[in-house]
Amino acid sequence: MLSRVLSLGVYAAAGMAVLGGVVYLVQHGGETVSYTRFDGEPGGLTNPAAIVSGALGGDGRAMVQASVLILIATPIIRVLASLVLFMVTRDRLYVAVTLLVLVLLCLGLWGAIE
Amino acid sequence: MTALVLTPIVLVGSLGAGFLGALTGLGGGVVIVPLLVLVFGVDIHYAIGASLVAVIATSSGSAAAYVRDGYTNVRIAMLLEVATVAGALCGAWLARYTPGPTIAVIFGIVVLYTALSALRPPAPRPLDERPDPFATLLKLNGSYPADGGIKRYYPHRVPWGFLVMLSAGALSALLGIGSGIVKVLAMDRLMRLPFKVSTTTSNFMIGVTAAASAGVYLHRGQIEPGLAMPVALGALGGSFLGARTLPRIKTKTLRIVFAVVVSVAAVQMMYKAATGKM
């Protein structure tokens, strides 16, 4: 069950990245790219909600970022699955430990760390 | 360089990195960051973001196989994930205030240490036969399939392992690598887990740790889709190929070659940082 979550997430993310990558190259393939200076990505590619709406709108770069979101979500779902497992086996100590891991993960994902 | 030219080159480079990373067990991150920085002139902040995405992909891909085999200790993984995730958040926060050249120097030191331990794998030691009271309280004692039977093992020095895991998480976030070597160090040397259990449990934890810092970097705009896409896809494909090839290849020579290559890359990163060319 745990291992299936992991493989499914990776396949979904890889599929999305291929799709987004093709759309990105069609839309921007001819443009010169340089990443020698760090300027930061625009808001549409950093905020999860904006990424999803951009991806649904058919923007290749947002679709690639959506695949990154799926990838980040995969281990988090796996932690959630472990939480369920510990709850079913009434392992209170590890329910608490798992909840702590989830809280820490959410802090990062929701932009609490600047 | 246009996106149409850069994408396939980065894809092939990352494929090679993922392939070698899986074959040698050192992970692709230690090659991907210097590849992007030294060969493509990418700013180290973008390189770390892209590499972390690849780390999540390859770790989730390979961890799926190990959970099935019964080697991973989910309780130990979860307990130590508190440390690695907290460490990763600290590392990602620190990265904002750490200049690129400083990150490059730390990267070089950690990679040199990684290469050194790849050249001299630790000799197997007898495991502790008696349970440790604290580990027993935390219900960390486990068993694993060995020599046709089930063998029990008893972890020790849990607080020390926890502390080293904090730094493993911070290094992973700061440098864009899985830092599996530091994790194995904590579990194999300090906590005295069987080698197979420590390596698979470490692999299981790497994805969760990298997800924490990748979330921070996504918000900070350090994940550039034009780089993350070919790097993650290439590394993922490479690690799948590596896992297929692994049973049919002599890894000893390969580890030596790989260790030399990453050491040269590490020294170059430090040189570039020291001479102000970064």
mmCIF file of C-alpha atoms in Angstrom:
data_model
loop_
_atom_site.group_PDB
_atom_site.id
_atom_site.type_symbol
_atom_site.label_atom_id
_atom_site.label_comp_id
_atom_site.label_asym_id
_atom_site.label_seq_id
_atom_site.Cartn_x
_atom_site.Cartn_y
_atom_site.Cartn_z
ATOM 1 C CA MET A 1 0.000 0.000 0.000
ATOM 2 C CA LEU A 2 2.816 2.424 0.998
ATOM 3 C CA SER A 3 4.928 1.418 -1.942
ATOM 4 C CA ARG A 4 2.000 1.819 -4.356
ATOM 5 C CA VAL A 5 1.462 5.441 -3.220
ATOM 6 C CA LEU A 6 5.112 6.171 -3.952
ATOM 7 C CA SER A 7 5.194 4.629 -7.419
ATOM 8 C CA LEU A 8 1.842 6.143 -8.436
ATOM 9 C CA GLY A 9 2.973 9.632 -7.392
ATOM 10 C CA VAL A 10 6.235 9.324 -9.289
ATOM 11 C CA TYR A 11 4.498 8.080 -12.465
ATOM 12 C CA ALA A 12 1.902 10.884 -12.273
ATOM 13 C CA ALA A 13 4.598 13.515 -11.756
ATOM 14 C CA ALA A 14 6.764 12.138 -14.578
ATOM 15 C CA GLY A 15 3.778 12.098 -16.965
ATOM 16 C CA MET A 16 2.889 15.666 -16.041
ATOM 17 C CA ALA A 17 6.529 16.794 -16.435
ATOM 18 C CA VAL A 18 6.779 15.243 -19.916
ATOM 19 C CA LEU A 19 3.504 16.860 -20.984
ATOM 20 C CA GLY A 20 4.452 20.234 -19.481
ATOM 21 C CA GLY A 21 7.951 19.964 -20.922
ATOM 22 C CA VAL A 22 6.637 19.444 -24.467
ATOM 23 C CA VAL A 23 4.185 22.355 -24.125
ATOM 24 C CA TYR A 24 6.990 24.511 -22.641
ATOM 25 C CA LEU A 25 9.322 23.743 -25.563
ATOM 26 C CA VAL A 26 6.570 24.468 -28.097
ATOM 27 C CA GLN A 27 5.783 27.780 -26.365
ATOM 28 C CA HIS A 28 9.314 28.888 -25.477
ATOM 29 C CA GLY A 29 11.694 26.510 -27.312
ATOM 30 C CA GLY A 30 13.217 29.214 -29.496
ATOM 31 C CA GLU A 31 13.942 31.629 -26.666
ATOM 32 C CA THR A 32 17.476 32.050 -25.354
ATOM 33 C CA VAL A 33 17.726 30.902 -21.756
ATOM 34 C CA SER A 34 20.317 31.825 -19.168
ATOM 35 C CA TYR A 35 20.281 30.878 -15.513
ATOM 36 C CA THR A 36 23.622 32.428 -14.560
ATOM 37 C CA ARG A 37 21.998 34.934 -12.216
ATOM 38 C CA PHE A 38 19.419 34.106 -9.590
ATOM 39 C CA ASP A 39 16.448 36.450 -9.952
ATOM 40 C CA GLY A 40 13.719 34.250 -8.483
ATOM 41 C CA GLU A 41 10.670 32.946 -10.310
ATOM 42 C CA PRO A 42 7.554 35.104 -10.890
ATOM 43 C CA GLY A 43 4.640 34.731 -8.448
ATOM 44 C CA GLY A 44 2.658 32.547 -10.872
ATOM 45 C CA LEU A 45 5.313 29.832 -10.581
ATOM 46 C CA THR A 46 5.865 29.870 -6.810
ATOM 47 C CA ASN A 47 2.403 29.803 -5.267
ATOM 48 C CA PRO A 48 0.610 26.407 -5.361
ATOM 49 C CA ALA A 49 -2.813 27.910 -6.174
ATOM 50 C CA ALA A 50 -1.394 30.066 -8.992
ATOM 51 C CA ILE A 51 0.564 27.081 -10.357
ATOM 52 C CA VAL A 52 -2.575 24.949 -10.579
ATOM 53 C CA SER A 53 -4.592 27.665 -12.335
ATOM 54 C CA GLY A 54 -1.693 28.373 -14.707
ATOM 55 C CA ALA A 55 -1.327 24.674 -15.497
ATOM 56 C CA LEU A 56 -5.064 24.327 -16.179
ATOM 57 C CA GLY A 57 -4.729 27.363 -18.470
ATOM 58 C CA GLY A 58 -2.219 25.390 -20.565
ATOM 59 C CA ASP A 59 0.982 27.239 -19.617
ATOM 60 C CA GLY A 60 3.855 24.769 -20.066
ATOM 61 C CA ARG A 61 6.035 26.283 -17.332
ATOM 62 C CA ALA A 62 3.160 26.134 -14.833
ATOM 63 C CA MET A 63 2.494 22.516 -15.881
ATOM 64 C CA VAL A 64 6.098 21.595 -15.048
ATOM 65 C CA GLN A 65 5.732 23.330 -11.657
ATOM 66 C CA ALA A 66 2.519 21.326 -11.134
ATOM 67 C CA SER A 67 4.547 18.142 -11.646
ATOM 68 C CA VAL A 68 6.947 19.416 -8.958
ATOM 69 C CA LEU A 69 3.938 19.894 -6.660
ATOM 70 C CA ILE A 70 2.861 16.270 -7.293
ATOM 71 C CA LEU A 71 6.392 15.107 -6.508
ATOM 72 C CA ILE A 72 6.459 17.077 -3.234
ATOM 73 C CA ALA A 73 3.006 15.728 -2.347
ATOM 74 C CA THR A 74 4.043 12.089 -2.887
ATOM 75 C CA PRO A 75 6.173 11.641 0.246
ATOM 76 C CA ILE A 76 3.677 13.726 2.228
ATOM 77 C CA ILE A 77 0.849 11.367 1.230
ATOM 78 C CA ARG A 78 3.120 8.532 2.262
ATOM 79 C CA VAL A 79 3.505 10.106 5.716
ATOM 80 C CA LEU A 80 -0.303 10.430 5.857
ATOM 81 C CA ALA A 81 -0.605 6.725 5.001
ATOM 82 C CA SER A 82 1.770 5.898 7.875
ATOM 83 C CA LEU A 83 -0.408 8.046 10.152
ATOM 84 C CA VAL A 84 -3.444 5.921 9.252
ATOM 85 C CA LEU A 85 -1.410 2.766 9.849
ATOM 86 C CA PHE A 86 -0.335 3.923 13.319
ATOM 87 C CA MET A 87 -3.924 4.968 14.133
ATOM 88 C CA VAL A 88 -5.278 1.560 13.112
ATOM 89 C CA THR A 89 -2.702 -0.215 15.286
ATOM 90 C CA ARG A 90 -3.482 2.257 18.147
ATOM 91 C CA ASP A 91 0.157 3.249 18.384
ATOM 92 C CA ARG A 92 -0.432 6.596 20.137
ATOM 93 C CA LEU A 93 3.227 7.514 20.479
ATOM 94 C CA TYR A 94 3.812 7.204 16.739
ATOM 95 C CA VAL A 95 0.534 8.917 15.843
ATOM 96 C CA ALA A 96 1.969 11.920 17.727
ATOM 97 C CA VAL A 97 5.398 11.576 16.080
ATOM 98 C CA THR A 98 3.809 11.363 12.608
ATOM 99 C CA LEU A 99 1.592 14.375 13.272
ATOM 100 C CA LEU A 100 4.686 16.353 14.249
ATOM 101 C CA VAL A 101 6.377 15.416 10.942
ATOM 102 C CA LEU A 102 3.244 16.509 9.055
ATOM 103 C CA VAL A 103 3.095 19.871 10.839
ATOM 104 C CA LEU A 104 6.765 20.518 10.004
ATOM 105 C CA LEU A 105 6.191 19.538 6.344
ATOM 106 C CA CYS A 106 3.202 21.877 6.073
ATOM 107 C CA LEU A 107 5.243 24.772 7.506
ATOM 108 C CA GLY A 108 7.620 24.445 4.555
ATOM 109 C CA LEU A 109 4.978 23.940 1.913
ATOM 110 C CA TRP A 110 2.739 26.797 3.011
ATOM 111 C CA GLY A 111 5.527 29.312 2.886
ATOM 112 C CA ALA A 112 5.918 29.823 6.640
ATOM 113 C CA ILE A 113 9.719 29.801 6.121
ATOM 114 C CA GLU A 114 10.687 32.901 4.140
ATOM 115 C CA MET B 1 21.598 28.831 -25.811
ATOM 116 C CA THR B 2 17.954 28.297 -26.692
ATOM 117 C CA ALA B 3 15.632 26.201 -24.512
ATOM 118 C CA LEU B 4 15.323 23.678 -27.358
ATOM 119 C CA VAL B 5 19.099 23.042 -27.264
ATOM 120 C CA LEU B 6 19.662 23.259 -23.492
ATOM 121 C CA THR B 7 16.815 20.909 -22.478
ATOM 122 C CA PRO B 8 18.089 17.730 -24.210
ATOM 123 C CA ILE B 9 21.704 18.346 -23.101
ATOM 124 C CA VAL B 10 20.696 18.807 -19.453
ATOM 125 C CA LEU B 11 18.401 15.766 -19.775
ATOM 126 C CA VAL B 12 21.230 13.520 -20.982
ATOM 127 C CA GLY B 13 23.648 14.866 -18.353
ATOM 128 C CA SER B 14 21.140 14.228 -15.561
ATOM 129 C CA LEU B 15 20.414 10.759 -16.960
ATOM 130 C CA GLY B 16 24.098 9.922 -16.561
ATOM 131 C CA ALA B 17 24.126 11.424 -13.043
ATOM 132 C CA GLY B 18 21.053 9.435 -11.987
ATOM 133 C CA PHE B 19 22.478 6.241 -13.521
ATOM 134 C CA LEU B 20 25.829 6.532 -11.714
ATOM 135 C CA GLY B 21 24.147 7.714 -8.515
ATOM 136 C CA ALA B 22 21.962 4.593 -8.428
ATOM 137 C CA LEU B 23 24.822 2.228 -9.329
ATOM 138 C CA THR B 24 27.163 3.565 -6.659
ATOM 139 C CA GLY B 25 24.491 4.242 -4.062
ATOM 140 C CA LEU B 26 25.699 7.807 -3.608
ATOM 141 C CA GLY B 27 22.691 9.487 -5.239
ATOM 142 C CA GLY B 28 22.547 11.817 -8.225
ATOM 143 C CA GLY B 29 22.590 15.115 -6.319
ATOM 144 C CA VAL B 30 26.349 15.097 -5.775
ATOM 145 C CA VAL B 31 26.802 15.121 -9.581
ATOM 146 C CA ILE B 32 23.826 17.226 -10.658
ATOM 147 C CA VAL B 33 24.742 20.368 -8.705
ATOM 148 C CA PRO B 34 28.357 20.584 -10.017
ATOM 149 C CA LEU B 35 27.147 19.609 -13.513
ATOM 150 C CA LEU B 36 24.730 22.549 -13.595
ATOM 151 C CA VAL B 37 27.106 25.004 -11.905
ATOM 152 C CA LEU B 38 30.409 24.110 -13.597
ATOM 153 C CA VAL B 39 29.268 22.980 -17.064
ATOM 154 C CA PHE B 40 26.178 25.112 -17.653
ATOM 155 C CA GLY B 41 27.099 28.141 -15.525
ATOM 156 C CA VAL B 42 23.807 27.925 -13.618
ATOM 157 C CA ASP B 43 23.508 29.975 -10.410
ATOM 158 C CA ILE B 44 23.944 27.613 -7.450
ATOM 159 C CA HIS B 45 20.536 28.589 -6.006
ATOM 160 C CA TYR B 46 18.735 27.346 -9.156
ATOM 161 C CA ALA B 47 21.008 24.285 -9.287
ATOM 162 C CA ILE B 48 20.079 23.298 -5.724
ATOM 163 C CA GLY B 49 16.357 23.748 -6.413
ATOM 164 C CA ALA B 50 16.480 21.549 -9.527
ATOM 165 C CA SER B 51 18.633 18.929 -7.806
ATOM 166 C CA LEU B 52 16.238 18.619 -4.850
ATOM 167 C CA VAL B 53 13.350 17.911 -7.236
ATOM 168 C CA ALA B 54 15.455 15.120 -8.762
ATOM 169 C CA VAL B 55 16.288 13.811 -5.273
ATOM 170 C CA ILE B 56 12.569 13.460 -4.399
ATOM 171 C CA ALA B 57 11.852 11.701 -7.703
ATOM 172 C CA THR B 58 14.662 9.140 -7.463
ATOM 173 C CA SER B 59 14.157 8.490 -3.737
ATOM 174 C CA SER B 60 10.407 7.885 -4.097
ATOM 175 C CA GLY B 61 11.045 5.684 -7.126
ATOM 176 C CA SER B 62 13.537 3.411 -5.379
ATOM 177 C CA ALA B 63 11.946 3.487 -1.896
ATOM 178 C CA ALA B 64 8.821 1.910 -3.416
ATOM 179 C CA ALA B 65 10.793 -1.275 -4.086
ATOM 180 C CA TYR B 66 12.377 -1.498 -0.613
ATOM 181 C CA VAL B 67 9.262 -1.063 1.549
ATOM 182 C CA ARG B 68 7.972 -4.271 -0.052
ATOM 183 C CA ASP B 69 11.130 -6.188 0.875
ATOM 184 C CA GLY B 70 10.584 -5.679 4.619
ATOM 185 C CA TYR B 71 13.892 -3.975 5.389
ATOM 186 C CA THR B 72 12.570 -0.486 6.133
ATOM 187 C CA ASN B 73 11.814 0.241 9.803
ATOM 188 C CA VAL B 74 8.899 2.683 9.533
ATOM 189 C CA ARG B 75 9.028 3.691 13.221
ATOM 190 C CA ILE B 76 12.719 4.570 13.091
ATOM 191 C CA ALA B 77 12.134 6.397 9.805
ATOM 192 C CA MET B 78 9.276 8.443 11.256
ATOM 193 C CA LEU B 79 11.090 9.318 14.477
ATOM 194 C CA LEU B 80 14.213 10.427 12.624
ATOM 195 C CA GLU B 81 12.132 12.302 10.039
ATOM 196 C CA VAL B 82 11.197 14.719 12.826
ATOM 197 C CA ALA B 83 14.918 15.529 12.954
ATOM 198 C CA THR B 84 15.641 15.575 9.213
ATOM 199 C CA VAL B 85 12.558 17.654 8.345
ATOM 200 C CA ALA B 86 13.265 20.171 11.135
ATOM 201 C CA GLY B 87 16.888 20.260 9.948
ATOM 202 C CA ALA B 88 15.761 20.735 6.335
ATOM 203 C CA LEU B 89 13.610 23.725 7.269
ATOM 204 C CA CYS B 90 16.581 25.255 9.125
ATOM 205 C CA GLY B 91 18.877 24.552 6.160
ATOM 206 C CA ALA B 92 16.456 26.069 3.657
ATOM 207 C CA TRP B 93 16.106 29.138 5.880
ATOM 208 C CA LEU B 94 19.897 29.410 6.242
ATOM 209 C CA ALA B 95 20.356 29.111 2.454
ATOM 210 C CA ARG B 96 18.678 32.483 2.025
ATOM 211 C CA TYR B 97 21.394 34.203 4.037
ATOM 212 C CA THR B 98 24.333 32.125 2.811
ATOM 213 C CA PRO B 99 26.280 33.515 -0.182
ATOM 214 C CA GLY B 100 26.674 31.187 -3.201
ATOM 215 C CA PRO B 101 30.477 30.767 -2.812
ATOM 216 C CA THR B 102 30.058 29.717 0.848
ATOM 217 C CA ILE B 103 27.479 27.097 -0.181
ATOM 218 C CA ALA B 104 29.913 25.867 -2.859
ATOM 219 C CA VAL B 105 32.721 25.427 -0.305
ATOM 220 C CA ILE B 106 30.462 23.496 2.122
ATOM 221 C CA PHE B 107 29.295 21.420 -0.844
ATOM 222 C CA GLY B 108 32.885 20.591 -1.729
ATOM 223 C CA ILE B 109 33.726 19.462 1.817
ATOM 224 C CA VAL B 110 30.625 17.257 2.161
ATOM 225 C CA VAL B 111 31.124 15.684 -1.284
ATOM 226 C CA LEU B 112 34.802 14.969 -0.578
ATOM 227 C CA TYR B 113 33.765 13.211 2.629
ATOM 228 C CA THR B 114 31.111 11.277 0.686
ATOM 229 C CA ALA B 115 33.688 10.205 -1.905
ATOM 230 C CA LEU B 116 36.109 9.143 0.823
ATOM 231 C CA SER B 117 33.551 6.917 2.538
ATOM 232 C CA ALA B 118 32.646 5.416 -0.849
ATOM 233 C CA LEU B 119 36.265 4.361 -1.267
ATOM 234 C CA ARG B 120 36.471 2.811 2.173
ATOM 235 C CA PRO B 121 33.153 1.130 2.985
ATOM 236 C CA PRO B 122 32.842 0.371 6.720
ATOM 237 C CA ALA B 123 33.707 -3.173 7.780
ATOM 238 C CA PRO B 124 30.673 -5.095 9.033
ATOM 239 C CA ARG B 125 30.542 -5.245 12.829
ATOM 240 C CA PRO B 126 28.674 -7.634 15.094
ATOM 241 C CA LEU B 127 25.344 -6.118 16.095
ATOM 242 C CA ASP B 128 24.354 -5.436 19.694
ATOM 243 C CA GLU B 129 22.619 -8.453 21.154
ATOM 244 C CA ARG B 130 20.880 -6.637 24.008
ATOM 245 C CA PRO B 131 18.059 -4.130 23.736
ATOM 246 C CA ASP B 132 18.714 -0.517 24.724
ATOM 247 C CA PRO B 133 16.119 0.676 27.308
ATOM 248 C CA PHE B 134 15.416 4.010 25.591
ATOM 249 C CA ALA B 135 15.059 2.437 22.138
ATOM 250 C CA THR B 136 12.774 -0.211 23.655
ATOM 251 C CA LEU B 137 10.641 2.510 25.241
ATOM 252 C CA LEU B 138 10.317 4.085 21.777
ATOM 253 C CA LYS B 139 9.468 0.644 20.309
ATOM 254 C CA LEU B 140 12.315 0.832 17.785
ATOM 255 C CA ASN B 141 13.556 -2.764 18.010
ATOM 256 C CA GLY B 142 12.856 -4.607 14.795
ATOM 257 C CA SER B 143 13.578 -7.629 12.681
ATOM 258 C CA TYR B 144 14.621 -8.205 9.101
ATOM 259 C CA PRO B 145 14.962 -11.108 6.664
ATOM 260 C CA ALA B 146 18.531 -12.541 6.761
ATOM 261 C CA ASP B 147 20.094 -15.906 5.846
ATOM 262 C CA GLY B 148 16.747 -17.502 5.161
ATOM 263 C CA GLY B 149 15.357 -16.564 8.581
ATOM 264 C CA ILE B 150 14.158 -13.527 10.513
ATOM 265 C CA LYS B 151 16.824 -11.753 12.551
ATOM 266 C CA ARG B 152 16.125 -9.289 15.378
ATOM 267 C CA TYR B 153 18.130 -6.099 15.907
ATOM 268 C CA TYR B 154 18.325 -3.540 18.717
ATOM 269 C CA PRO B 155 19.080 0.113 17.933
ATOM 270 C CA HIS B 156 21.313 2.076 20.333
ATOM 271 C CA ARG B 157 22.293 5.717 20.968
ATOM 272 C CA VAL B 158 18.989 7.064 19.639
ATOM 273 C CA PRO B 159 19.533 10.694 20.841
ATOM 274 C CA TRP B 160 22.903 10.835 19.046
ATOM 275 C CA GLY B 161 21.368 9.445 15.872
ATOM 276 C CA PHE B 162 18.647 12.082 16.168
ATOM 277 C CA LEU B 163 21.227 14.889 16.465
ATOM 278 C CA VAL B 164 23.230 13.721 13.439
ATOM 279 C CA MET B 165 19.943 13.470 11.495
ATOM 280 C CA LEU B 166 19.245 17.148 12.237
ATOM 281 C CA SER B 167 22.464 18.067 10.460
ATOM 282 C CA ALA B 168 21.765 15.577 7.654
ATOM 283 C CA GLY B 169 18.467 17.387 7.002
ATOM 284 C CA ALA B 170 20.125 20.801 7.083
ATOM 285 C CA LEU B 171 22.893 19.712 4.682
ATOM 286 C CA SER B 172 20.362 18.148 2.315
ATOM 287 C CA ALA B 173 18.422 21.414 2.097
ATOM 288 C CA LEU B 174 21.442 23.706 1.924
ATOM 289 C CA LEU B 175 23.269 21.674 -0.737
ATOM 290 C CA GLY B 176 20.454 20.107 -2.767
ATOM 291 C CA ILE B 177 21.587 16.532 -2.132
ATOM 292 C CA GLY B 178 19.951 13.531 -0.453
ATOM 293 C CA SER B 179 22.833 13.364 2.073
ATOM 294 C CA GLY B 180 22.252 9.619 2.318
ATOM 295 C CA ILE B 181 25.850 9.152 3.512
ATOM 296 C CA VAL B 182 25.248 11.240 6.642
ATOM 297 C CA LYS B 183 21.970 9.396 7.281
ATOM 298 C CA VAL B 184 23.650 5.999 6.940
ATOM 299 C CA LEU B 185 26.438 7.254 9.235
ATOM 300 C CA ALA B 186 23.871 8.022 11.923
ATOM 301 C CA MET B 187 22.002 4.735 11.584
ATOM 302 C CA ASP B 188 24.854 2.356 10.760
ATOM 303 C CA ARG B 189 27.677 3.662 12.969
ATOM 304 C CA LEU B 190 25.797 5.319 15.848
ATOM 305 C CA MET B 191 22.518 3.444 16.161
ATOM 306 C CA ARG B 192 24.057 0.135 15.031
ATOM 307 C CA LEU B 193 21.332 -0.908 12.641
ATOM 308 C CA PRO B 194 22.010 -3.711 10.132
ATOM 309 C CA PHE B 195 23.484 -2.203 6.949
ATOM 310 C CA LYS B 196 20.548 -3.219 4.756
ATOM 311 C CA VAL B 197 18.077 -1.692 7.238
ATOM 312 C CA SER B 198 19.979 1.596 7.548
ATOM 313 C CA THR B 199 20.407 2.087 3.795
ATOM 314 C CA THR B 200 16.790 1.319 2.907
ATOM 315 C CA THR B 201 15.385 3.321 5.834
ATOM 316 C CA SER B 202 17.623 6.223 4.816
ATOM 317 C CA ASN B 203 16.313 6.034 1.250
ATOM 318 C CA PHE B 204 12.760 6.027 2.593
ATOM 319 C CA MET B 205 13.488 9.251 4.529
ATOM 320 C CA ILE B 206 15.316 11.160 1.795
ATOM 321 C CA GLY B 207 12.157 11.982 -0.174
ATOM 322 C CA VAL B 208 10.316 13.342 2.874
ATOM 323 C CA THR B 209 13.320 15.466 3.865
ATOM 324 C CA ALA B 210 13.757 16.856 0.356
ATOM 325 C CA ALA B 211 10.003 17.556 0.071
ATOM 326 C CA ALA B 212 10.234 19.877 3.085
ATOM 327 C CA SER B 213 13.035 22.000 1.626
ATOM 328 C CA ALA B 214 11.690 21.845 -1.955
ATOM 329 C CA GLY B 215 8.458 23.382 -0.620
ATOM 330 C CA VAL B 216 10.428 26.304 0.819
ATOM 331 C CA TYR B 217 12.451 26.721 -2.405
ATOM 332 C CA LEU B 218 9.323 26.632 -4.555
ATOM 333 C CA HIS B 219 7.954 29.578 -2.590
ATOM 334 C CA ARG B 220 11.263 31.405 -2.824
ATOM 335 C CA GLY B 221 11.368 31.036 -6.611
ATOM 336 C CA GLN B 222 14.443 28.786 -6.645
ATOM 337 C CA ILE B 223 12.757 26.085 -8.725
ATOM 338 C CA GLU B 224 13.038 27.016 -12.405
ATOM 339 C CA PRO B 225 10.799 24.764 -14.561
ATOM 340 C CA GLY B 226 13.172 24.970 -17.547
ATOM 341 C CA LEU B 227 15.840 23.262 -15.414
ATOM 342 C CA ALA B 228 13.758 21.180 -12.994
ATOM 343 C CA MET B 229 11.966 19.346 -15.834
ATOM 344 C CA PRO B 230 14.993 17.908 -17.687
ATOM 345 C CA VAL B 231 16.963 17.362 -14.462
ATOM 346 C CA ALA B 232 14.193 15.433 -12.681
ATOM 347 C CA LEU B 233 13.178 13.379 -15.729
ATOM 348 C CA GLY B 234 16.788 12.589 -16.603
ATOM 349 C CA ALA B 235 17.730 11.596 -13.044
ATOM 350 C CA LEU B 236 14.594 9.471 -12.681
ATOM 351 C CA GLY B 237 15.244 7.627 -15.960
ATOM 352 C CA GLY B 238 18.892 7.191 -15.024
ATOM 353 C CA SER B 239 18.109 5.738 -11.600
ATOM 354 C CA PHE B 240 15.653 3.238 -13.128
ATOM 355 C CA LEU B 241 18.323 2.130 -15.602
ATOM 356 C CA GLY B 242 20.847 1.982 -12.762
ATOM 357 C CA ALA B 243 18.625 -0.230 -10.628
ATOM 358 C CA ARG B 244 18.211 -2.626 -13.609
ATOM 359 C CA THR B 245 21.946 -2.756 -14.320
ATOM 360 C CA LEU B 246 23.050 -3.058 -10.671
ATOM 361 C CA PRO B 247 22.857 -6.875 -10.324
ATOM 362 C CA ARG B 248 24.971 -7.358 -13.458
ATOM 363 C CA ILE B 249 27.912 -5.090 -12.744
ATOM 364 C CA LYS B 250 31.043 -4.927 -10.582
ATOM 365 C CA THR B 251 30.430 -1.897 -8.409
ATOM 366 C CA LYS B 252 33.839 -1.703 -6.732
ATOM 367 C CA THR B 253 35.727 -0.235 -9.700
ATOM 368 C CA LEU B 254 32.748 1.950 -10.486
ATOM 369 C CA ARG B 255 32.664 3.387 -6.972
ATOM 370 C CA ILE B 256 36.325 4.327 -7.254
ATOM 371 C CA VAL B 257 35.834 6.041 -10.627
ATOM 372 C CA PHE B 258 32.733 7.819 -9.362
ATOM 373 C CA ALA B 259 34.482 8.932 -6.161
ATOM 374 C CA VAL B 260 37.372 10.387 -8.187
ATOM 375 C CA VAL B 261 35.006 12.206 -10.566
ATOM 376 C CA VAL B 262 32.923 13.792 -7.792
ATOM 377 C CA SER B 263 36.093 14.727 -5.884
ATOM 378 C CA VAL B 264 37.444 16.571 -8.931
ATOM 379 C CA ALA B 265 34.074 18.333 -9.301
ATOM 380 C CA ALA B 266 34.074 19.212 -5.578
ATOM 381 C CA VAL B 267 37.579 20.708 -5.746
ATOM 382 C CA GLN B 268 36.607 22.709 -8.847
ATOM 383 C CA MET B 269 33.525 24.058 -7.073
ATOM 384 C CA MET B 270 35.681 25.180 -4.139
ATOM 385 C CA TYR B 271 38.304 26.660 -6.478
ATOM 386 C CA LYS B 272 35.684 28.608 -8.401
ATOM 387 C CA ALA B 273 34.218 29.909 -5.145
ATOM 388 C CA ALA B 274 37.624 30.854 -3.702
ATOM 389 C CA THR B 275 38.725 32.751 -6.805
ATOM 390 C CA GLY B 276 35.510 34.759 -6.918
ATOM 391 C CA LYS B 277 34.299 33.288 -10.222
ATOM 392 C CA MET B 278 30.917 32.377 -8.793
#
